[in-house]
Coordinates of C-alpha atoms in Angstrom, one line a residue:
Chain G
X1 CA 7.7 -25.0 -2.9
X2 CA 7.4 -21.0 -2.1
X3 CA 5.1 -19.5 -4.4
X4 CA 8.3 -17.0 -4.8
X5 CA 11.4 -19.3 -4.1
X6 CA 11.5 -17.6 -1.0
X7 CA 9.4 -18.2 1.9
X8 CA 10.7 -15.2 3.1
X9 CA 9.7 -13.0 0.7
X10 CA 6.1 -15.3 0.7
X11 CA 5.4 -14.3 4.2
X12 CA 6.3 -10.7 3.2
X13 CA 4.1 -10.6 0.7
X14 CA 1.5 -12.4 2.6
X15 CA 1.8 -9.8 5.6
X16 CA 1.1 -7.1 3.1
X17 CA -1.3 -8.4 1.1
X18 CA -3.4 -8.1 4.0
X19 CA -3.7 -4.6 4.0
X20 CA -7.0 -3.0 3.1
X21 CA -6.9 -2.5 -0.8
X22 CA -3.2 -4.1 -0.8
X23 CA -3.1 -7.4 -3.4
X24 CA -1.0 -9.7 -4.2
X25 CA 0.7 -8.0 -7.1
X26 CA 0.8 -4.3 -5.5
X27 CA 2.1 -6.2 -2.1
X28 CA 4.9 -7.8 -4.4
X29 CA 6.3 -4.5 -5.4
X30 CA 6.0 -2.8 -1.8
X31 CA 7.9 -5.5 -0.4
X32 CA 10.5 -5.7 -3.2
X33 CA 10.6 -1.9 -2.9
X34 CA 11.3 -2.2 0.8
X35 CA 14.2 -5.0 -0.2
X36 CA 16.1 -2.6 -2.5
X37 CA 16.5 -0.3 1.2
X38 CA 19.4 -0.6 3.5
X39 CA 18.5 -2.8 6.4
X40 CA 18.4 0.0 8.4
X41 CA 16.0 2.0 6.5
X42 CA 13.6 -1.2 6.5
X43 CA 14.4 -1.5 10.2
X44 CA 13.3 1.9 10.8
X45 CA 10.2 1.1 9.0
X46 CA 9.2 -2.0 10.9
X47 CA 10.1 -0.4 14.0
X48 CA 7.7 2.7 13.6
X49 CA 4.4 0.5 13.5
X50 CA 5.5 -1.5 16.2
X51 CA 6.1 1.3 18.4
X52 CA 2.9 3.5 17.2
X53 CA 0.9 -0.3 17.9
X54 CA 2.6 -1.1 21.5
X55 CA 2.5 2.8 22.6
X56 CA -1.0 4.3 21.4
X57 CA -2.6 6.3 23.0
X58 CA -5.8 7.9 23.1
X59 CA -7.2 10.7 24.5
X60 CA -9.2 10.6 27.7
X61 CA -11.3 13.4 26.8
X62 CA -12.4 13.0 23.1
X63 CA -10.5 9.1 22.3
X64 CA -9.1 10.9 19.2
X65 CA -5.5 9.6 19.0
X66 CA -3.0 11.1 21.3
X67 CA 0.8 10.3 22.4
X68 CA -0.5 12.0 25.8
X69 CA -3.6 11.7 28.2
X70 CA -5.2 14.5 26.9
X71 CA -4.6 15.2 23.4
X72 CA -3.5 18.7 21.4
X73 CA -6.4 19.5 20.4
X74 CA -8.6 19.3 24.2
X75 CA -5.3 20.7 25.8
X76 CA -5.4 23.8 23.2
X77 CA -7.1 26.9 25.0
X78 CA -7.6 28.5 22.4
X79 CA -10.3 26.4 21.1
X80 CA -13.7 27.0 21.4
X81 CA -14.6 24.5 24.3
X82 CA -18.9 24.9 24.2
X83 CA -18.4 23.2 20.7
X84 CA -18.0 19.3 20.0
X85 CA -18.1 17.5 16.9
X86 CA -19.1 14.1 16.8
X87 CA -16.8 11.8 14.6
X88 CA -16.3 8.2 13.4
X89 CA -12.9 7.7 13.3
X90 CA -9.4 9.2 13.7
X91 CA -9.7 10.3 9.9
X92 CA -12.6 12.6 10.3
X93 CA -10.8 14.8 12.8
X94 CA -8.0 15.0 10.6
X95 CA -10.1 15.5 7.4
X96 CA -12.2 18.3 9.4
X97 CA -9.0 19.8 10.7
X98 CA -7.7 20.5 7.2
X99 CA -10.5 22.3 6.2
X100 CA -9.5 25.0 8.6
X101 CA -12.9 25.9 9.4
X102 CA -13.6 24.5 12.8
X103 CA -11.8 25.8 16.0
X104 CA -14.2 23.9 18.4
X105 CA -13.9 20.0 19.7
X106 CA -14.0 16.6 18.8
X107 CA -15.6 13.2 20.0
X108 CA -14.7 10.1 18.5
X109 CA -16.8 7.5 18.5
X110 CA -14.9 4.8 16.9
X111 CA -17.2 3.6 14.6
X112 CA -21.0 3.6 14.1
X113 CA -23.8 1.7 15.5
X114 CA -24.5 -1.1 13.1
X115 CA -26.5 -4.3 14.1
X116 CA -25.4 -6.0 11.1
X117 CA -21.8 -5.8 12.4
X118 CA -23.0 -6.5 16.1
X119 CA -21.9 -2.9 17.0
X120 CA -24.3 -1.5 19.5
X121 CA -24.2 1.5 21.4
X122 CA -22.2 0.4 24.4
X123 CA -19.6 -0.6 21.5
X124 CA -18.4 2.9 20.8
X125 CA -18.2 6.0 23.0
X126 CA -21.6 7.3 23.3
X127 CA -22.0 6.9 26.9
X128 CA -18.8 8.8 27.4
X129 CA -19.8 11.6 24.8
X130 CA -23.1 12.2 27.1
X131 CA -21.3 12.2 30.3
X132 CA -19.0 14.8 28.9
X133 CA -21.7 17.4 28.4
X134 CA -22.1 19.5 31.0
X135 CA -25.4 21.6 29.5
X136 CA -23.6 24.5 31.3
X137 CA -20.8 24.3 29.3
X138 CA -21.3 22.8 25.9
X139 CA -23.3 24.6 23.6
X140 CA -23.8 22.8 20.9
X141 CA -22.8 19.1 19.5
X142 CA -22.5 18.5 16.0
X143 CA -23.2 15.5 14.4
X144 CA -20.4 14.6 11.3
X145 CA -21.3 11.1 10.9
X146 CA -21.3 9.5 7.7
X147 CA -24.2 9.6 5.7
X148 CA -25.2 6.0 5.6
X149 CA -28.6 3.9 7.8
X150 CA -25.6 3.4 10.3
X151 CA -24.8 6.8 10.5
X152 CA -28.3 7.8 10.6
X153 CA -29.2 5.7 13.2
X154 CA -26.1 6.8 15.3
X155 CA -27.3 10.4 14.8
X156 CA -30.7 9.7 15.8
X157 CA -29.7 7.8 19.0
X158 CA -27.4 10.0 20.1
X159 CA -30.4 13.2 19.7
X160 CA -32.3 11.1 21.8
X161 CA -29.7 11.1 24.7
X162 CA -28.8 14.7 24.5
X163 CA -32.6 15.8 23.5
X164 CA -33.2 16.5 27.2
X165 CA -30.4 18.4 27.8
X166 CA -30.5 22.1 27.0
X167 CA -27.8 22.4 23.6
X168 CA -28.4 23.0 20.2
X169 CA -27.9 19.6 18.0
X170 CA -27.5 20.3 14.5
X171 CA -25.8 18.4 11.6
X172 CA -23.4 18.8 9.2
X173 CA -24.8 20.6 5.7
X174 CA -25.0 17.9 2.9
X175 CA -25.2 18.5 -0.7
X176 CA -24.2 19.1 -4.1
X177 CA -20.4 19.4 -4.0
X178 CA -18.6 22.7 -4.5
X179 CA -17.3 22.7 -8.1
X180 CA -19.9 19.4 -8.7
X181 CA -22.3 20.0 -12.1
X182 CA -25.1 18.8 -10.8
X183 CA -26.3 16.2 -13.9
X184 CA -23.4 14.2 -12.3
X185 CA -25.1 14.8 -8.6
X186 CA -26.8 11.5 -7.5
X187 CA -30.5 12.0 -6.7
X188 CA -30.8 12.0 -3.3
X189 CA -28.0 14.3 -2.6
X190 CA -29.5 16.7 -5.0
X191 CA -32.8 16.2 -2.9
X192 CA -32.2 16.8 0.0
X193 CA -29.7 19.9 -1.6
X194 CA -33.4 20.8 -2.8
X195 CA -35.1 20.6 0.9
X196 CA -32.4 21.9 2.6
X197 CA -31.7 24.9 0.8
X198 CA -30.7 27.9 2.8
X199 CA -31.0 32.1 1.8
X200 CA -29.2 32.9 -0.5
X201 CA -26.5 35.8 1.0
X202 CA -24.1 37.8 -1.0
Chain B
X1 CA 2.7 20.4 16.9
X2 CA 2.6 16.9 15.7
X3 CA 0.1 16.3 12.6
X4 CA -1.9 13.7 13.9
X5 CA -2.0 15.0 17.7
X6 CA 0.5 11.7 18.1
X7 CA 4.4 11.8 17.0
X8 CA 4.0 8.2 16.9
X9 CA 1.2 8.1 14.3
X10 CA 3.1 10.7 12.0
X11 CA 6.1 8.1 11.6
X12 CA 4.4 5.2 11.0
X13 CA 2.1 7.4 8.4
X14 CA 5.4 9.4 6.8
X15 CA 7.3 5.6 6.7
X16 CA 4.3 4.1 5.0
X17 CA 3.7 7.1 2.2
X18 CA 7.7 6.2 1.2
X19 CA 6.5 3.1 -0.2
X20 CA 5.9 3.0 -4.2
X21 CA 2.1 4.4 -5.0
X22 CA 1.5 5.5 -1.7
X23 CA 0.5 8.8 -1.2
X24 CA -0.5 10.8 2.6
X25 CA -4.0 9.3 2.3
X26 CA -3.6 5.7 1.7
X27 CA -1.0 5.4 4.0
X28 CA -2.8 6.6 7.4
X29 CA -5.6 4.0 6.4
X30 CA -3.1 1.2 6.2
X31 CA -1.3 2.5 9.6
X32 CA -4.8 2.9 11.1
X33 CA -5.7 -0.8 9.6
X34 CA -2.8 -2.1 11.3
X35 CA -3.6 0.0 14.7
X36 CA -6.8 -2.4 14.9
X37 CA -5.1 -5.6 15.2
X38 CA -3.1 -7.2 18.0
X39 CA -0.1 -6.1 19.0
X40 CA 1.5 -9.9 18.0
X41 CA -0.5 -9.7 14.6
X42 CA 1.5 -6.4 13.8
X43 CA 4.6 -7.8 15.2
X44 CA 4.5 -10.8 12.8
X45 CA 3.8 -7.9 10.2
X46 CA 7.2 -6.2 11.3
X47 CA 8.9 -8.8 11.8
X48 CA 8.1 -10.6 8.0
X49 CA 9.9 -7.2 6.0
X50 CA 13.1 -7.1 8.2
X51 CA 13.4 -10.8 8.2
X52 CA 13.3 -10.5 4.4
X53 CA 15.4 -8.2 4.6
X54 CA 17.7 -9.3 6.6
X55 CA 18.5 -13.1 5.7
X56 CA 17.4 -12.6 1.6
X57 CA 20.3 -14.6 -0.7
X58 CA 20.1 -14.8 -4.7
X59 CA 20.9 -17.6 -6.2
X60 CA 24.2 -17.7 -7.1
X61 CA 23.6 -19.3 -10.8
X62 CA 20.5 -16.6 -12.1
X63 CA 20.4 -13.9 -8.8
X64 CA 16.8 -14.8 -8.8
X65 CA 15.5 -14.5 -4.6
X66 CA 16.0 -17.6 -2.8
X67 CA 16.3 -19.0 0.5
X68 CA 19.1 -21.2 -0.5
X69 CA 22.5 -21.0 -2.5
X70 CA 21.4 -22.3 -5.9
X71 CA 17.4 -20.6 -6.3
X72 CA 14.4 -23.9 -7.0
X73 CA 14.2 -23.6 -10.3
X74 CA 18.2 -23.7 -10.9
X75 CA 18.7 -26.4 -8.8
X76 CA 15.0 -28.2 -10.4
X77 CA 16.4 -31.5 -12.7
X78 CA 13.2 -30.9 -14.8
X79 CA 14.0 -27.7 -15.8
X80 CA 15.4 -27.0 -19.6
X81 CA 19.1 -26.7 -18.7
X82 CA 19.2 -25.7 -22.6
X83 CA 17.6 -22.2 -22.6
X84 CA 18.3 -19.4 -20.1
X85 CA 15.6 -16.9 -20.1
X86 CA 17.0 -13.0 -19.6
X87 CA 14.9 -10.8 -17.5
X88 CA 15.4 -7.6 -16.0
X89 CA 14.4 -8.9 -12.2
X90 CA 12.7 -10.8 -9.9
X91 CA 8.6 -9.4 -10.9
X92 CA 9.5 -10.7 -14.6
X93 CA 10.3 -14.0 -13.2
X94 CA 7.1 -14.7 -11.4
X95 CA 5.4 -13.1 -13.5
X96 CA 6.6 -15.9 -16.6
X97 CA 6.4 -18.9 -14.5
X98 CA 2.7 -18.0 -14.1
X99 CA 2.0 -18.1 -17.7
X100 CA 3.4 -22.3 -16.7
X101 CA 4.8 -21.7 -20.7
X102 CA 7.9 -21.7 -19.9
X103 CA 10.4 -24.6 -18.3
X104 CA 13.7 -23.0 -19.2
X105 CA 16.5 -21.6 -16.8
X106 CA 16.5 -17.3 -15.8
X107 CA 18.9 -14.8 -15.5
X108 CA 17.8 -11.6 -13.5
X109 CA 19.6 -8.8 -14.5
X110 CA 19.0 -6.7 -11.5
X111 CA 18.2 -3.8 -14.0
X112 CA 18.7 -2.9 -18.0
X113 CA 21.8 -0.4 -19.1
X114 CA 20.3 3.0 -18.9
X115 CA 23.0 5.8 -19.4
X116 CA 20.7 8.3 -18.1
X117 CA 20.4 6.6 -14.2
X118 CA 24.3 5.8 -14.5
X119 CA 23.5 2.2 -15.1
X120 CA 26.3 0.9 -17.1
X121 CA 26.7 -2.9 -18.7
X122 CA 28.9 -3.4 -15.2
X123 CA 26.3 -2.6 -12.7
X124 CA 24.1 -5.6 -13.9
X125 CA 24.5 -8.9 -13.9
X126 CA 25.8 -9.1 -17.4
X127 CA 29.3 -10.5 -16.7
X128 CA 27.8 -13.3 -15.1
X129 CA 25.1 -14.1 -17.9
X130 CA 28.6 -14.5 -20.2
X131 CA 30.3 -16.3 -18.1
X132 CA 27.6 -19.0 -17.2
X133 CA 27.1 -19.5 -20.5
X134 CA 28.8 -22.7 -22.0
X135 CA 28.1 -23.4 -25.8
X136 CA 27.8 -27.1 -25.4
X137 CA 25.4 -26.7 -22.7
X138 CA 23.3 -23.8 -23.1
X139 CA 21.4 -23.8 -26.8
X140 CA 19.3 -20.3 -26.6
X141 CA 19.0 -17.6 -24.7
X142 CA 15.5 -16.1 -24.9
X143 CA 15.8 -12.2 -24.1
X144 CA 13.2 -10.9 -22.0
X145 CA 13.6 -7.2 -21.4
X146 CA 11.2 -4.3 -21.0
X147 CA 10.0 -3.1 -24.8
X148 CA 11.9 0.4 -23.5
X149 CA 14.8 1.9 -25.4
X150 CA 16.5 0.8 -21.9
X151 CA 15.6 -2.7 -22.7
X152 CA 16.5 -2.5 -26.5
X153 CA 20.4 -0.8 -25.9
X154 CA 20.8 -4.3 -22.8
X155 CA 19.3 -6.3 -25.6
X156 CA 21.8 -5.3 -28.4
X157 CA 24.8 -5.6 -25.7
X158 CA 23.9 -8.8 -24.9
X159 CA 23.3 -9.4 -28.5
X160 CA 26.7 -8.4 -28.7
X161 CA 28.6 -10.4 -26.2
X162 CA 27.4 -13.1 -27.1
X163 CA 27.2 -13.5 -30.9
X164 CA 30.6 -15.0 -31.0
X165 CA 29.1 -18.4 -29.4
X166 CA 27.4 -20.7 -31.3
X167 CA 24.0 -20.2 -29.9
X168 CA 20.8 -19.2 -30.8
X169 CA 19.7 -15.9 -29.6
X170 CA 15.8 -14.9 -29.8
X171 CA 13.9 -12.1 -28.2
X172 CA 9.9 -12.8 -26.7
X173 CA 7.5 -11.5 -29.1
X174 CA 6.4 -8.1 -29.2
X175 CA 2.9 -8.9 -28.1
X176 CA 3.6 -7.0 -24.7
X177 CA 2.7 -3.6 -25.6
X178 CA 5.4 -0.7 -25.8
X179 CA 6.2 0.5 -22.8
X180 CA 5.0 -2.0 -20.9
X181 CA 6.4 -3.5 -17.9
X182 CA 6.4 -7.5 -18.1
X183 CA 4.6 -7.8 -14.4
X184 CA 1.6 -5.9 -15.5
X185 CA 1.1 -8.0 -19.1
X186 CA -1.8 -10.1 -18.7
X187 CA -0.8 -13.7 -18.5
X188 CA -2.2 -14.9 -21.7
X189 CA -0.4 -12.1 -23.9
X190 CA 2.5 -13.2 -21.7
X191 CA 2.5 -16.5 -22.4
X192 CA 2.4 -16.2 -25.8
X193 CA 5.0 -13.5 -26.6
X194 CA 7.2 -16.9 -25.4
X195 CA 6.0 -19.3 -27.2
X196 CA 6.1 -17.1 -30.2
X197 CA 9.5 -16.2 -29.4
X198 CA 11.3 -14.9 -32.7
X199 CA 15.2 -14.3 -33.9
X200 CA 17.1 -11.7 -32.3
X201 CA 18.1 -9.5 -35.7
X202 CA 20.0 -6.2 -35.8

């Protein structure tokens, strides 16, 4: 007997249970949320992951995500082309996009080098970030990985490709959050917030 | 300018925030979740929701889902053909038949009278509750509404409609907190606002 008296719905719910933070009770109440829709509505919905799965893109340049060979944001001559940021994932450009701050480029890896996983660094795009720096031209990379021993590691193998060339590597600033108190700062944020400190400017 | 350098992404993303709890954030990681899997894999996710949605039936007898004409616990010979168990929809079903306290008959409402939504005694599945109920056969009927005013003004109409027959009428115990929806009610507290089940009085 379905679980709901409806193997329908059970595979519904199934499908969307598998979604990263998605259980089985939350997934009951997207699907039944979806059911109350016209069938076109839910057809519509369907139809635009299938699509995004069967026609992604990415970009040749920086493997962010792109509905063209070269995305927006390598296309756009009005960004500032001696810079490149070095990413995870698709999230991080967004994330850093929104800040407003940065007008230079990305490269995604697509994940970090992590034995544990069995992610290496022929897994992600490394060799394709170090054949895309033409010392000429590129300036500086920045390294916006995440601040984990994966990340770390990925930072400190990717310095040791470029260290020969002539750019400036540098990493993004970390510490005590803006608006953070810092009794609620964990200790080795505030640490390295401590050895990292910069001149004060007003 | 697309938002995510990819038309493509932005639907599935803006499709996926629709959904109930979902917000901008939590919906490009479960786009970008499904972006990692096989195209089939996402098909069969597709494919489960407008399946659903296309080929769902309710029962005929309580309008609970069900593949079939008459729903598995209607058409179950073990069931208590004596009491019919009033619930607003489909969640409060599941959601009683985990507690495994009740063995009882349902009748999903498809909603409670709520004036302010223009949800009149019409629009739910009142008429039918009436109708299906025939004094030699049926011996209670056990209201299960939301502890909402919404819940009290379907429970007095029902009250209503049916205090002519010679039936016993009795509402779940108040254990479920005010304001509470039945799905979220631990099962336990569930379970035993049933069994403790009291006289409907007005």
């Amino acid at each position: 007997m379905a679980q709901y008296q409806s193997t329908l719905l059970d595979n519904a719910v199934r499908e969307f249970s598998t979604l990263p933070g998605i259980g089985k009770k939350t997934s009951l109440r997207l699907v039944l949320s979806l059911l109350r829709r016209d069938a076109g509505e839910v057809r519509r919905f369907a139809n635009s992951i299938t699509e995004l799965r069967d026609n992604i893109r990415f970009c040749k340049i920086c493997h962010n995500i792109s509905d063209t060979e070269v995305c927006s944001i390598c296309g756009n001559i009005r960004r500032n082309k001696h810079l490149i940021c070095v990413v995870e994932n698709i999230q991080d450009v967004l994330s850093i996009e929104n800040t407003g701050q940065y007008t230079g480029l990305y490269h995604v890896l697509g994940g970090v080098i992590s034995p544990m996983d069995g992610v290496g660094p022929k897994d992600i795009e490394i060799d394709s970030l170090v054949e895309r720096i033409q010392p000429e031209e590129i300036e500086e990379v920045i390294l916006a990985l995440p601040t984990t021993s994966e990340g770390d590691t990925t930072n400190y193998y990717i310095y040791r490709r470029l260290s020969e060339m002539n750019i400036r590597i540098t990493q993004i600033a970390r510490g005590v959050a803006i608006g953070n108190e810092l009794e609620y700062t964990d200790e080795i944020t505030l640490g390295r917030s401590i050895v990292n400190r910069i001149e004060f400017k007003v």
